[in-house]
Coordinates of C-alpha atoms and ligand atoms in Angstrom, one line a residue:
Chain A
M1 CA -23.8 -3.0 63.1
S2 CA -20.1 -3.5 62.9
K3 CA -18.2 -0.3 63.5
P4 CA -17.7 1.7 60.3
K5 CA -14.0 2.4 59.6
V6 CA -14.2 5.2 57.0
A7 CA -15.9 8.6 56.9
I8 CA -16.3 11.2 54.2
I9 CA -15.3 14.5 55.9
G10 CA -15.1 16.9 53.0
V11 CA -16.8 17.5 49.7
G12 CA -15.7 19.7 46.8
I13 CA -17.7 19.9 43.5
T14 CA -17.1 22.4 40.7
P15 CA -20.0 23.6 38.6
F16 CA -21.0 21.1 35.9
K17 CA -20.7 23.0 32.6
A18 CA -20.9 22.3 28.9
R19 CA -17.5 23.7 28.4
Y20 CA -14.7 25.4 30.4
L21 CA -12.6 27.4 28.1
D22 CA -10.7 28.9 31.0
K23 CA -9.6 25.6 32.6
T24 CA -7.9 22.3 31.7
Y25 CA -8.8 19.0 33.3
F26 CA -5.9 19.3 35.8
E27 CA -7.0 22.9 36.7
L28 CA -10.6 21.7 37.3
A29 CA -9.2 18.9 39.5
Y30 CA -7.2 21.4 41.5
D31 CA -10.4 23.5 42.0
A32 CA -12.4 20.5 43.3
T33 CA -9.5 19.5 45.6
K34 CA -9.3 23.0 47.0
L35 CA -13.0 23.1 47.6
A36 CA -12.9 19.7 49.4
I37 CA -10.1 20.9 51.7
E38 CA -12.1 24.1 52.5
D39 CA -15.2 22.0 53.2
T40 CA -13.2 19.7 55.5
N41 CA -12.0 22.7 57.4
K42 CA -15.5 24.1 57.6
N43 CA -16.4 20.7 59.1
G44 CA -14.0 21.2 62.0
A45 CA -10.6 20.3 60.7
N46 CA -7.5 22.4 60.0
I47 CA -5.7 20.7 57.1
T48 CA -3.9 21.6 53.9
H49 CA -3.2 19.4 50.9
K50 CA 0.1 18.5 52.6
D51 CA -1.9 16.5 55.1
L52 CA -3.5 14.3 52.4
E53 CA -1.6 10.9 52.3
S54 CA -2.8 9.5 49.0
T55 CA -5.1 10.0 46.0
V56 CA -7.4 7.8 44.2
Y57 CA -8.3 9.3 40.8
G58 CA -11.4 8.7 38.8
I59 CA -10.9 9.5 35.1
Y60 CA -12.7 7.5 32.5
N61 CA -11.5 8.5 29.0
E62 CA -8.0 9.3 27.8
L63 CA -9.4 10.6 24.5
F64 CA -11.4 13.3 26.3
E65 CA -8.4 14.5 28.2
R66 CA -6.1 14.1 25.1
Q67 CA -3.7 12.5 27.5
F68 CA -2.9 9.0 28.5
M69 CA -2.3 8.6 32.2
P70 CA -3.9 11.9 33.0
D71 CA -3.7 11.2 36.7
I72 CA 0.0 11.7 37.0
F73 CA -0.3 15.2 35.5
I74 CA -3.0 16.0 38.0
N75 CA -0.8 14.6 40.8
S76 CA 1.8 17.1 39.9
Y77 CA -0.6 20.1 39.6
I78 CA -2.4 19.4 42.9
G79 CA 0.9 19.2 44.8
M80 CA 0.8 15.5 45.6
N81 CA 4.2 14.5 44.4
N82 CA 6.0 11.6 46.3
K83 CA 2.7 10.1 47.6
P84 CA 0.8 7.2 46.2
G85 CA -1.8 7.8 43.6
T86 CA -4.0 5.2 41.8
R87 CA -6.3 5.7 38.8
I88 CA -9.6 4.0 38.4
A89 CA -11.5 3.8 35.1
A90 CA -14.8 2.0 34.9
G91 CA -16.9 3.8 32.3
G92 CA -19.8 5.7 33.7
A93 CA -19.3 3.9 37.0
T94 CA -15.8 5.4 37.4
G95 CA -16.9 7.7 40.2
G96 CA -18.6 5.0 42.3
Y97 CA -15.7 2.6 41.8
T98 CA -13.2 5.4 42.7
V99 CA -15.1 5.9 46.0
R100 CA -14.9 2.2 46.6
M101 CA -11.1 2.2 46.1
A102 CA -10.6 5.2 48.3
Y103 CA -12.6 3.5 50.9
S104 CA -10.3 0.5 50.6
E105 CA -7.3 2.7 50.8
V106 CA -8.4 3.9 54.2
A107 CA -10.1 0.8 55.5
S108 CA -7.0 -1.2 54.8
G109 CA -4.9 1.1 56.9
L110 CA -2.8 2.2 54.0
S111 CA -3.9 5.8 54.5
D112 CA -5.6 7.7 57.2
L113 CA -6.5 10.7 55.0
C114 CA -7.2 10.0 51.3
L115 CA -8.3 12.2 48.5
C116 CA -10.9 10.7 46.1
L117 CA -10.8 12.9 43.0
G118 CA -12.8 12.6 39.8
V119 CA -12.5 14.8 36.7
E120 CA -13.5 14.7 33.1
K121 CA -13.4 17.3 30.4
C122 CA -15.0 15.9 27.2
N123 CA -15.9 18.9 25.1
D124 CA -12.4 19.6 23.8
C125 CA -13.3 16.8 21.4
Y126 CA -14.5 18.4 18.2
D127 CA -16.2 17.1 15.1
E128 CA -15.0 19.0 12.0
Q129 CA -17.8 17.7 9.7
T130 CA -20.7 18.9 11.8
G131 CA -18.9 21.8 13.5
V132 CA -19.9 20.7 17.0
T133 CA -18.4 18.6 19.8
T134 CA -21.1 16.0 20.5
P135 CA -20.6 13.4 17.7
E136 CA -16.9 13.4 18.4
V137 CA -17.5 13.0 22.2
L138 CA -19.8 10.1 21.4
N139 CA -17.1 8.6 19.1
A140 CA -14.5 8.8 21.9
I141 CA -17.0 7.0 24.1
A142 CA -18.0 4.4 21.5
Y143 CA -14.4 3.1 21.5
S144 CA -15.5 1.6 24.9
A145 CA -17.7 -0.9 22.9
D146 CA -16.1 -4.1 21.8
M147 CA -13.9 -2.9 19.0
T148 CA -14.2 -6.1 16.9
Y149 CA -17.8 -7.0 17.2
E150 CA -19.8 -4.0 18.3
Y151 CA -18.1 -0.7 17.5
P152 CA -18.1 -1.4 13.7
M153 CA -21.9 -1.8 13.9
G154 CA -22.4 1.8 15.1
M155 CA -23.0 0.8 18.7
M156 CA -22.7 3.7 21.1
A157 CA -23.8 4.6 24.7
A158 CA -27.5 5.4 23.9
S159 CA -28.0 2.3 21.6
S160 CA -26.4 0.1 24.2
Y161 CA -28.6 1.3 27.1
V162 CA -31.7 1.4 24.9
S163 CA -31.3 -2.2 24.1
M164 CA -31.7 -3.2 27.7
V165 CA -34.6 -0.7 28.2
N166 CA -36.4 -2.1 25.1
A167 CA -35.9 -5.7 26.3
H168 CA -37.2 -4.7 29.7
Y169 CA -40.3 -3.2 28.0
E170 CA -40.8 -6.3 26.0
E171 CA -40.8 -8.4 29.2
F172 CA -42.8 -6.1 31.5
G173 CA -44.7 -3.6 29.3
N174 CA -42.8 -0.8 31.0
P175 CA -41.2 1.7 31.1
T176 CA -43.4 3.4 28.6
E177 CA -42.2 6.5 26.7
E178 CA -44.4 8.6 29.0
Q179 CA -43.0 7.0 32.2
M180 CA -39.5 7.7 31.0
A181 CA -40.4 11.3 30.2
H182 CA -41.5 11.7 33.8
V183 CA -37.9 11.0 34.9
S184 CA -36.7 13.7 32.6
V185 CA -39.2 16.2 33.9
K186 CA -38.3 15.4 37.5
N187 CA -34.5 15.5 37.1
H188 CA -34.4 18.6 34.9
G189 CA -36.8 20.2 37.4
N190 CA -34.8 19.3 40.5
A191 CA -31.7 20.7 38.9
M192 CA -33.4 24.1 39.0
L193 CA -32.6 24.1 42.7
N194 CA -29.0 23.1 42.2
P195 CA -26.7 26.0 41.3
K196 CA -24.0 23.6 40.1
A197 CA -26.2 21.9 37.5
Q198 CA -25.7 22.2 33.8
S199 CA -29.2 21.5 32.6
P200 CA -31.8 23.1 34.9
M201 CA -35.1 23.2 33.0
E202 CA -38.8 23.4 33.4
V203 CA -40.0 20.8 30.9
T204 CA -43.3 18.9 30.5
V205 CA -43.9 15.3 29.6
E206 CA -45.1 16.6 26.2
D207 CA -41.8 18.6 25.7
V208 CA -39.8 15.4 26.4
M209 CA -42.1 13.3 24.1
N210 CA -41.7 15.9 21.3
S211 CA -38.0 16.4 21.6
R212 CA -36.0 14.9 18.7
I213 CA -35.5 11.1 18.5
I214 CA -31.9 10.0 19.4
C215 CA -32.2 6.2 19.5
Y216 CA -35.7 4.6 19.4
P217 CA -37.4 5.3 21.8
F218 CA -35.0 7.6 23.6
K219 CA -35.5 11.2 22.8
L220 CA -33.1 14.1 23.4
L221 CA -34.6 15.0 26.7
D222 CA -34.4 11.4 27.9
C223 CA -30.6 11.6 27.7
C224 CA -28.1 13.3 29.9
L225 CA -25.7 15.8 28.3
Y226 CA -21.9 15.3 28.6
S227 CA -20.4 17.7 30.9
E228 CA -17.1 19.1 32.2
A229 CA -16.5 19.1 35.9
S230 CA -14.5 17.8 38.8
A231 CA -15.6 16.4 42.2
A232 CA -13.5 15.5 45.2
L233 CA -14.1 13.8 48.6
I234 CA -11.8 13.6 51.5
L235 CA -12.0 10.2 53.3
A236 CA -10.7 9.7 56.8
S237 CA -10.1 6.8 59.2
E238 CA -12.0 6.7 62.5
E239 CA -8.9 7.8 64.4
K240 CA -8.4 10.7 62.0
V241 CA -12.0 11.8 62.4
K242 CA -11.4 12.0 66.1
E243 CA -8.0 13.7 65.8
L244 CA -9.3 16.3 63.4
K245 CA -12.4 16.9 65.5
I246 CA -14.8 16.5 62.6
E247 CA -18.2 17.8 63.4
K248 CA -20.3 15.9 60.8
P249 CA -18.5 12.8 59.6
I250 CA -20.6 10.9 57.1
W251 CA -19.7 7.2 57.4
I252 CA -19.4 4.8 54.5
T253 CA -21.3 1.8 55.8
G254 CA -21.7 -0.2 52.6
V255 CA -19.8 -0.6 49.4
G256 CA -20.8 -2.9 46.6
A257 CA -19.7 -3.3 43.1
A258 CA -20.1 -5.8 40.3
N259 CA -19.2 -6.2 36.6
T260 CA -21.7 -8.1 34.6
D261 CA -21.1 -9.5 31.1
C262 CA -20.2 -6.6 28.8
F263 CA -21.7 -8.5 25.9
I264 CA -25.5 -7.9 26.3
G265 CA -26.1 -10.9 24.0
N266 CA -24.5 -13.2 26.4
R267 CA -26.9 -12.4 29.2
E268 CA -29.8 -14.6 30.3
D269 CA -32.2 -11.7 30.3
M270 CA -31.4 -8.7 28.2
G271 CA -33.8 -6.5 30.1
R272 CA -31.7 -6.5 33.3
L273 CA -28.7 -4.4 34.4
Y274 CA -27.4 -7.3 36.4
S275 CA -24.4 -5.2 37.6
N276 CA -27.0 -3.1 39.5
I277 CA -28.5 -6.0 41.3
Y278 CA -25.2 -7.5 42.5
A279 CA -23.7 -4.2 43.5
A280 CA -26.8 -3.1 45.5
K281 CA -27.1 -6.5 47.3
A282 CA -23.5 -6.4 48.3
A283 CA -23.6 -2.8 49.5
Y284 CA -26.8 -3.3 51.5
K285 CA -25.5 -6.6 53.0
M286 CA -22.4 -4.8 54.2
A287 CA -24.5 -2.0 55.7
E288 CA -26.8 -4.5 57.3
L289 CA -29.8 -3.2 55.3
D290 CA -32.5 -5.2 53.6
Y291 CA -32.7 -5.3 49.8
N292 CA -36.5 -5.8 50.0
K293 CA -37.0 -3.0 52.5
I294 CA -34.3 -0.6 51.4
K295 CA -36.8 2.1 50.2
N296 CA -37.9 2.5 53.9
Q297 CA -34.4 2.4 55.3
I298 CA -32.8 5.4 53.5
D299 CA -33.8 9.0 53.0
L300 CA -32.6 9.5 49.4
A301 CA -30.9 7.9 46.5
E302 CA -28.6 9.8 44.1
L303 CA -29.0 7.5 41.0
H304 CA -27.1 7.3 37.8
D305 CA -29.7 8.4 35.3
A306 CA -27.6 8.5 32.1
F307 CA -30.9 7.8 30.4
S308 CA -34.4 8.2 31.8
G309 CA -35.5 4.7 31.1
Q310 CA -32.5 3.3 32.8
E311 CA -33.4 5.2 36.0
V312 CA -36.8 3.5 35.9
I313 CA -35.2 0.0 35.6
S314 CA -32.8 0.9 38.4
Y315 CA -35.7 1.5 40.8
E316 CA -36.4 -2.3 40.5
E317 CA -32.8 -3.5 40.5
L318 CA -31.8 -1.5 43.5
G319 CA -34.7 -3.0 45.4
F320 CA -37.0 0.0 45.7
V321 CA -39.9 -1.8 44.0
P322 CA -40.5 -5.3 42.6
F323 CA -39.5 -6.1 39.0
G324 CA -41.9 -4.6 36.5
E325 CA -43.2 -1.9 38.9
G326 CA -40.6 0.8 38.2
G327 CA -42.8 2.5 35.6
S328 CA -45.8 2.8 37.9
W329 CA -43.6 4.0 40.7
I330 CA -42.4 7.1 38.8
E331 CA -46.1 7.8 38.1
R332 CA -46.8 7.5 41.9
T333 CA -44.0 9.9 42.6
F334 CA -45.8 12.5 40.4
E335 CA -49.1 11.8 42.1
K336 CA -47.4 12.7 45.4
S337 CA -45.1 15.5 44.5
G338 CA -47.2 17.0 41.7
E339 CA -45.5 19.8 39.9
G340 CA -42.3 19.3 41.8
P341 CA -39.7 19.7 43.0
W342 CA -39.6 16.0 43.7
L343 CA -37.8 16.1 47.0
D344 CA -40.3 14.1 49.1
G345 CA -42.5 11.1 48.6
E346 CA -41.7 7.4 49.3
L347 CA -38.0 7.9 48.4
P348 CA -36.6 11.0 46.7
C349 CA -34.4 10.0 43.8
C350 CA -31.8 12.4 42.3
P351 CA -32.7 15.5 44.4
S352 CA -29.5 17.1 42.8
G353 CA -31.0 16.6 39.4
G354 CA -28.9 13.6 38.7
L355 CA -27.1 13.3 35.4
I356 CA -30.0 14.5 33.3
G357 CA -30.2 17.6 35.4
C358 CA -26.5 18.2 36.3
G359 CA -24.8 16.7 33.3
H360 CA -22.4 13.8 33.1
A361 CA -18.8 14.6 33.7
V362 CA -18.0 10.9 33.7
G363 CA -15.1 10.4 36.1
A364 CA -16.5 13.1 38.4
T365 CA -20.2 12.1 38.2
G366 CA -20.3 9.3 40.8
I367 CA -18.1 11.3 43.1
M368 CA -20.4 14.3 42.7
S369 CA -23.5 12.1 43.5
T370 CA -21.8 10.6 46.5
G371 CA -20.8 14.1 47.6
E372 CA -24.4 15.3 47.1
A373 CA -25.6 12.4 49.4
V374 CA -23.0 13.5 52.0
L375 CA -24.3 17.1 51.9
Q376 CA -27.9 15.8 52.2
L377 CA -27.0 13.7 55.3
R378 CA -25.3 16.8 56.8
E379 CA -28.5 18.7 56.0
E380 CA -26.4 21.2 54.1
A381 CA -27.6 20.5 50.5
G382 CA -29.2 23.9 50.1
K383 CA -32.4 24.4 48.2
H384 CA -32.7 20.8 47.1
Q385 CA -32.3 19.5 50.7
V386 CA -34.6 16.5 51.3
P387 CA -36.0 15.6 54.8
I388 CA -33.5 13.5 56.7
E389 CA -35.1 11.1 59.1
K390 CA -33.3 7.8 58.9
G391 CA -29.9 9.3 58.4
R392 CA -29.0 7.1 55.5
A393 CA -28.5 7.6 51.7
I394 CA -27.1 5.7 48.7
S395 CA -25.2 6.8 45.6
H396 CA -25.3 4.7 42.5
S397 CA -22.9 4.6 39.5
I398 CA -23.3 2.5 36.4
G399 CA -21.5 2.4 33.0
G400 CA -19.4 0.7 30.4
P401 CA -20.5 -1.5 27.5
G402 CA -24.0 -2.8 28.2
A403 CA -23.8 -1.0 31.6
A404 CA -21.5 -3.8 32.7
Y405 CA -20.0 -1.9 35.6
A406 CA -21.9 -0.8 38.7
A407 CA -21.1 0.5 42.2
V408 CA -23.4 1.4 45.1
I409 CA -22.3 3.3 48.2
V410 CA -24.3 3.4 51.4
M411 CA -23.7 6.3 53.8
A412 CA -24.9 7.2 57.2
N413 CA -24.8 10.1 59.6
K414 CA -24.7 9.7 63.4
E415 CA -28.4 8.8 63.5
G416 CA -28.1 6.4 60.6
L417 CA -25.6 4.3 62.4
K418 CA -28.1 3.3 65.0
Chain B
M1 CA -5.8 38.5 38.9
T2 CA -7.3 41.5 37.1
E3 CA -6.4 40.7 33.5
K4 CA -9.3 39.7 31.4
F5 CA -9.2 36.0 30.4
Q6 CA -8.8 35.2 26.7
D7 CA -9.0 31.6 25.7
H8 CA -6.7 29.8 23.3
Q9 CA -7.7 26.5 21.5
I10 CA -5.6 24.3 19.3
R11 CA -6.5 21.7 16.6
D12 CA -5.1 18.3 17.3
I13 CA -5.8 14.6 16.5
L14 CA -4.7 11.3 18.0
K15 CA -4.3 8.5 15.4
I16 CA -2.7 5.0 15.5
N17 CA -2.5 2.5 12.7
Y18 CA -3.0 -1.3 13.4
K19 CA -2.4 -4.6 11.8
Y20 CA -4.5 -6.3 14.5
T21 CA -4.5 -10.1 14.9
M22 CA -7.9 -11.8 15.6
G23 CA -6.0 -14.5 17.5
G24 CA -8.1 -17.5 18.3
Q25 CA -11.1 -15.9 16.7
S26 CA -9.4 -15.8 13.3
K27 CA -11.4 -18.7 11.9
F28 CA -14.7 -16.8 12.3
F29 CA -13.5 -14.0 10.1
I30 CA -11.8 -16.2 7.5
E31 CA -15.1 -18.2 7.1
V32 CA -17.1 -15.1 6.7
M33 CA -14.7 -13.7 4.2
K34 CA -13.9 -16.8 2.1
N35 CA -17.0 -19.0 2.5
K36 CA -19.9 -16.8 3.7
K37 CA -20.4 -19.0 6.7
L38 CA -21.1 -18.1 10.3
F39 CA -19.2 -20.2 12.8
G40 CA -19.7 -20.2 16.5
T41 CA -18.0 -22.3 19.1
K42 CA -19.4 -25.1 21.3
C43 CA -17.9 -25.9 24.7
T44 CA -16.5 -29.4 24.9
K45 CA -17.8 -29.8 28.4
C46 CA -21.1 -27.9 29.0
G47 CA -22.1 -27.7 25.3
K48 CA -22.9 -24.0 25.4
T49 CA -22.7 -22.4 22.0
W50 CA -20.9 -19.0 22.0
M51 CA -21.6 -16.3 19.4
P52 CA -19.5 -14.1 19.1
P53 CA -17.2 -17.2 19.3
R54 CA -14.6 -17.8 22.0
I55 CA -12.3 -20.7 21.7
N56 CA -12.3 -21.2 25.5
C57 CA -15.5 -21.6 27.5
S58 CA -15.6 -18.9 30.1
D59 CA -18.0 -20.9 32.3
C60 CA -16.0 -24.2 32.4
Y61 CA -12.4 -23.2 31.6
E62 CA -12.5 -25.9 28.9
P63 CA -11.8 -25.6 25.1
A64 CA -14.7 -24.9 22.8
D65 CA -14.9 -26.4 19.2
W66 CA -15.9 -24.6 16.1
V67 CA -19.5 -25.3 14.8
E68 CA -21.2 -23.9 11.8
L69 CA -24.4 -22.0 12.7
N70 CA -27.6 -21.4 10.7
Q71 CA -27.7 -18.1 8.8
A72 CA -31.2 -17.4 10.0
G73 CA -32.2 -16.2 13.4
T74 CA -34.6 -14.3 15.6
I75 CA -34.3 -10.7 16.7
N76 CA -34.0 -10.5 20.5
V77 CA -34.0 -6.7 20.9
S78 CA -33.3 -3.9 18.5
T79 CA -33.3 -0.1 18.1
I80 CA -33.1 2.5 15.3
V81 CA -30.3 5.1 15.7
W82 CA -31.1 8.6 14.6
Y83 CA -28.2 10.6 16.2
T84 CA -24.8 9.1 16.7
T85 CA -21.0 9.3 16.7
S86 CA -19.0 11.2 14.2
A87 CA -18.0 7.9 12.6
F88 CA -21.6 6.9 11.8
I89 CA -23.5 10.2 11.6
K90 CA -23.7 10.0 7.8
A91 CA -25.4 6.6 8.1
V92 CA -28.5 7.5 10.2
P93 CA -31.1 6.2 10.5
Y94 CA -29.7 2.7 10.9
G95 CA -31.1 -0.4 12.7
I96 CA -29.0 -2.6 15.0
G97 CA -30.1 -5.5 17.1
F98 CA -29.1 -8.6 19.0
I99 CA -29.9 -11.6 16.9
K100 CA -30.0 -15.2 18.2
L101 CA -28.9 -17.4 15.3
D102 CA -30.7 -20.7 15.2
G103 CA -28.6 -23.2 17.2
A104 CA -26.8 -20.5 19.3
E105 CA -27.4 -19.7 22.9
T106 CA -26.1 -16.2 22.9
S107 CA -27.1 -13.3 20.6
L108 CA -24.9 -11.4 18.2
L109 CA -25.0 -7.6 17.7
Q110 CA -25.4 -6.8 14.0
G111 CA -26.8 -4.2 11.6
I112 CA -30.4 -4.9 10.6
F113 CA -31.2 -3.4 7.2
S114 CA -34.7 -3.0 5.9
E115 CA -36.4 -1.3 3.0
N116 CA -39.0 -0.1 5.5
L117 CA -36.9 0.7 8.6
V118 CA -39.6 1.2 11.3
P119 CA -39.5 -0.2 14.9
S120 CA -42.3 -2.8 14.2
K121 CA -40.4 -4.2 11.2
I122 CA -37.4 -5.2 13.3
K123 CA -38.9 -5.9 16.7
K124 CA -38.4 -8.8 19.0
G125 CA -39.4 -12.1 17.5
K126 CA -39.0 -11.1 13.9
R127 CA -37.1 -13.6 11.7
V128 CA -34.0 -12.3 9.9
K129 CA -31.4 -13.8 7.5
A130 CA -27.7 -12.9 6.9
V131 CA -26.8 -11.1 3.7
F132 CA -23.1 -10.7 2.7
N133 CA -21.2 -8.0 0.8
K134 CA -19.7 -9.3 -2.5
E135 CA -16.5 -7.6 -1.5
R136 CA -15.4 -8.9 1.9
E137 CA -12.5 -8.1 4.1
G138 CA -12.9 -10.6 7.0
K139 CA -14.7 -8.1 9.3
M140 CA -18.0 -7.8 11.0
T141 CA -19.1 -5.2 8.4
D142 CA -18.9 -8.0 5.7
F143 CA -22.5 -9.0 6.5
F144 CA -25.7 -7.8 8.0
F145 CA -29.2 -9.1 8.6
V146 CA -32.5 -8.4 6.8
P147 CA -36.1 -9.4 7.5
E148 CA -36.8 -12.8 6.0
D149 CA -39.4 -11.5 3.6
E150 CA -36.9 -9.0 2.2
Y151 CA -34.1 -11.5 1.7
E152 CA -34.6 -12.3 -2.0
N153 CA -34.7 -8.5 -2.8
W154 CA -31.5 -7.8 -0.9
I155 CA -29.4 -10.7 -2.4
S156 CA -30.5 -9.6 -5.9
K157 CA -28.7 -6.3 -5.5
P158 CA -25.4 -6.2 -7.4
E159 CA -23.3 -5.5 -4.3
Y160 CA -24.7 -8.2 -2.1
E161 CA -25.2 -12.0 -2.1
G162 CA -26.7 -14.7 0.0
G163 CA -24.7 -17.1 2.2
V164 CA -24.2 -20.8 1.4
Ligands
LIG1 ZN1 -18.6 -24.7 29.1

């Protein structure tokens, strides 16, 4: 393998919560940054924020933050004035894309020490007619649909993703509603071991099946909840890793991203998230891993399970199982791990609880899942630690209209580089 | 810090008014509004028919010509929405789906109305036809689709009419 150029040397993740009344988005971003610096120093370094050379910000939605260009206000609050800062916005895939750009920042030589910082605070949106936040949060998101042809039809995140899941079901006869429900049981259950998760819950397949219908056939427990949180990573060049005497650098060995057609109706097969396939293949190729054997080459996958059915399709598109076999694979996971937690088996997916278990703080989510994979590879994930044998993991982000954006990051510890 | 935290929230709203130009797509909306016709575009090089229309072919980088499409089509995929955004929550449940109009190669997202809105009624393969509002503004909400066997009922309602 060609020598990796960039390592993740520090991780900071705030708790994912329904609502922080005591923090603004820039205060949350500050907390995650401080945690990431502390973690870097625990990992052998001795740095302060003054040593960080640049920032790449992952923030999806200006309407959540009630602020256009929110990155520049964070830049001021975290003490990064007079250094470069770039904002990335790519829907639900914002986090993964932000990691990709932070990687580029360091791999290009522009920075030796770069802060990769995601934040989102959605539940300041408020719907006066129902007296709750969610419908207004969903409306702020729905403006990401094509405003001329799709928003006026009542298109929103769930109806967009469900279209692809329904088309996949028409083609392959899966995922069934029961198979989707298994993902919800697994991810809510795994979250019970993650103290930072918003939705830890012991639920049964029946509970999921009986929860209220959102968008046929997605039910409430098939859907992630929108969350407020921030997550930060500190990325370093190879020279910087040596200079700072980092004990457990986790190397980024593969980065892949792709944007497929945002108009689902333009796609050849509607039951595919093509962005997943292209992003995964690119990331694995860079990491010199094999799309058809990837399940046996990595220890875990932190997936973007915005909706249970979409995690099932992702198993196929990320190369874990052949097309049409995602549904039976989640059943096999249950045969092996029984009542959970689902931290072993052929390939543990979302040991953190994923989005369904942790919540979805959009810009922070993919950075959280990448950070979770880093902690797993350092064998410091805590109660939801999975067995690390190969020393490799992936994180996956997807989002946007029709899940048009996707990013996949491959990481390795010292063993995984071999 | 020892002082007990007390939160403070303010009401606020972001609002912008538009007079938005449809640009090269304008003809589509004018034909819907004035003539109850559905126009797509056809690439002058590869012959691909685009719906929603685009006046340039994104595959060939060549111009695409306007072509009138049939008002009947087939549902490719659909769903029924029971919980949604603040802008649509009063409308639930509503059906939406991707409809491939006869003669088009891509599918158009549209509302699917039915007197019996159940998944089986609007599933993949079902035939649908366009129904137009009598009062039209040149927007996507000027028309919707209904199952073929409900078409006569829908166009007999005072607020709707059939295409031409
Ligand atoms: Zn063409």
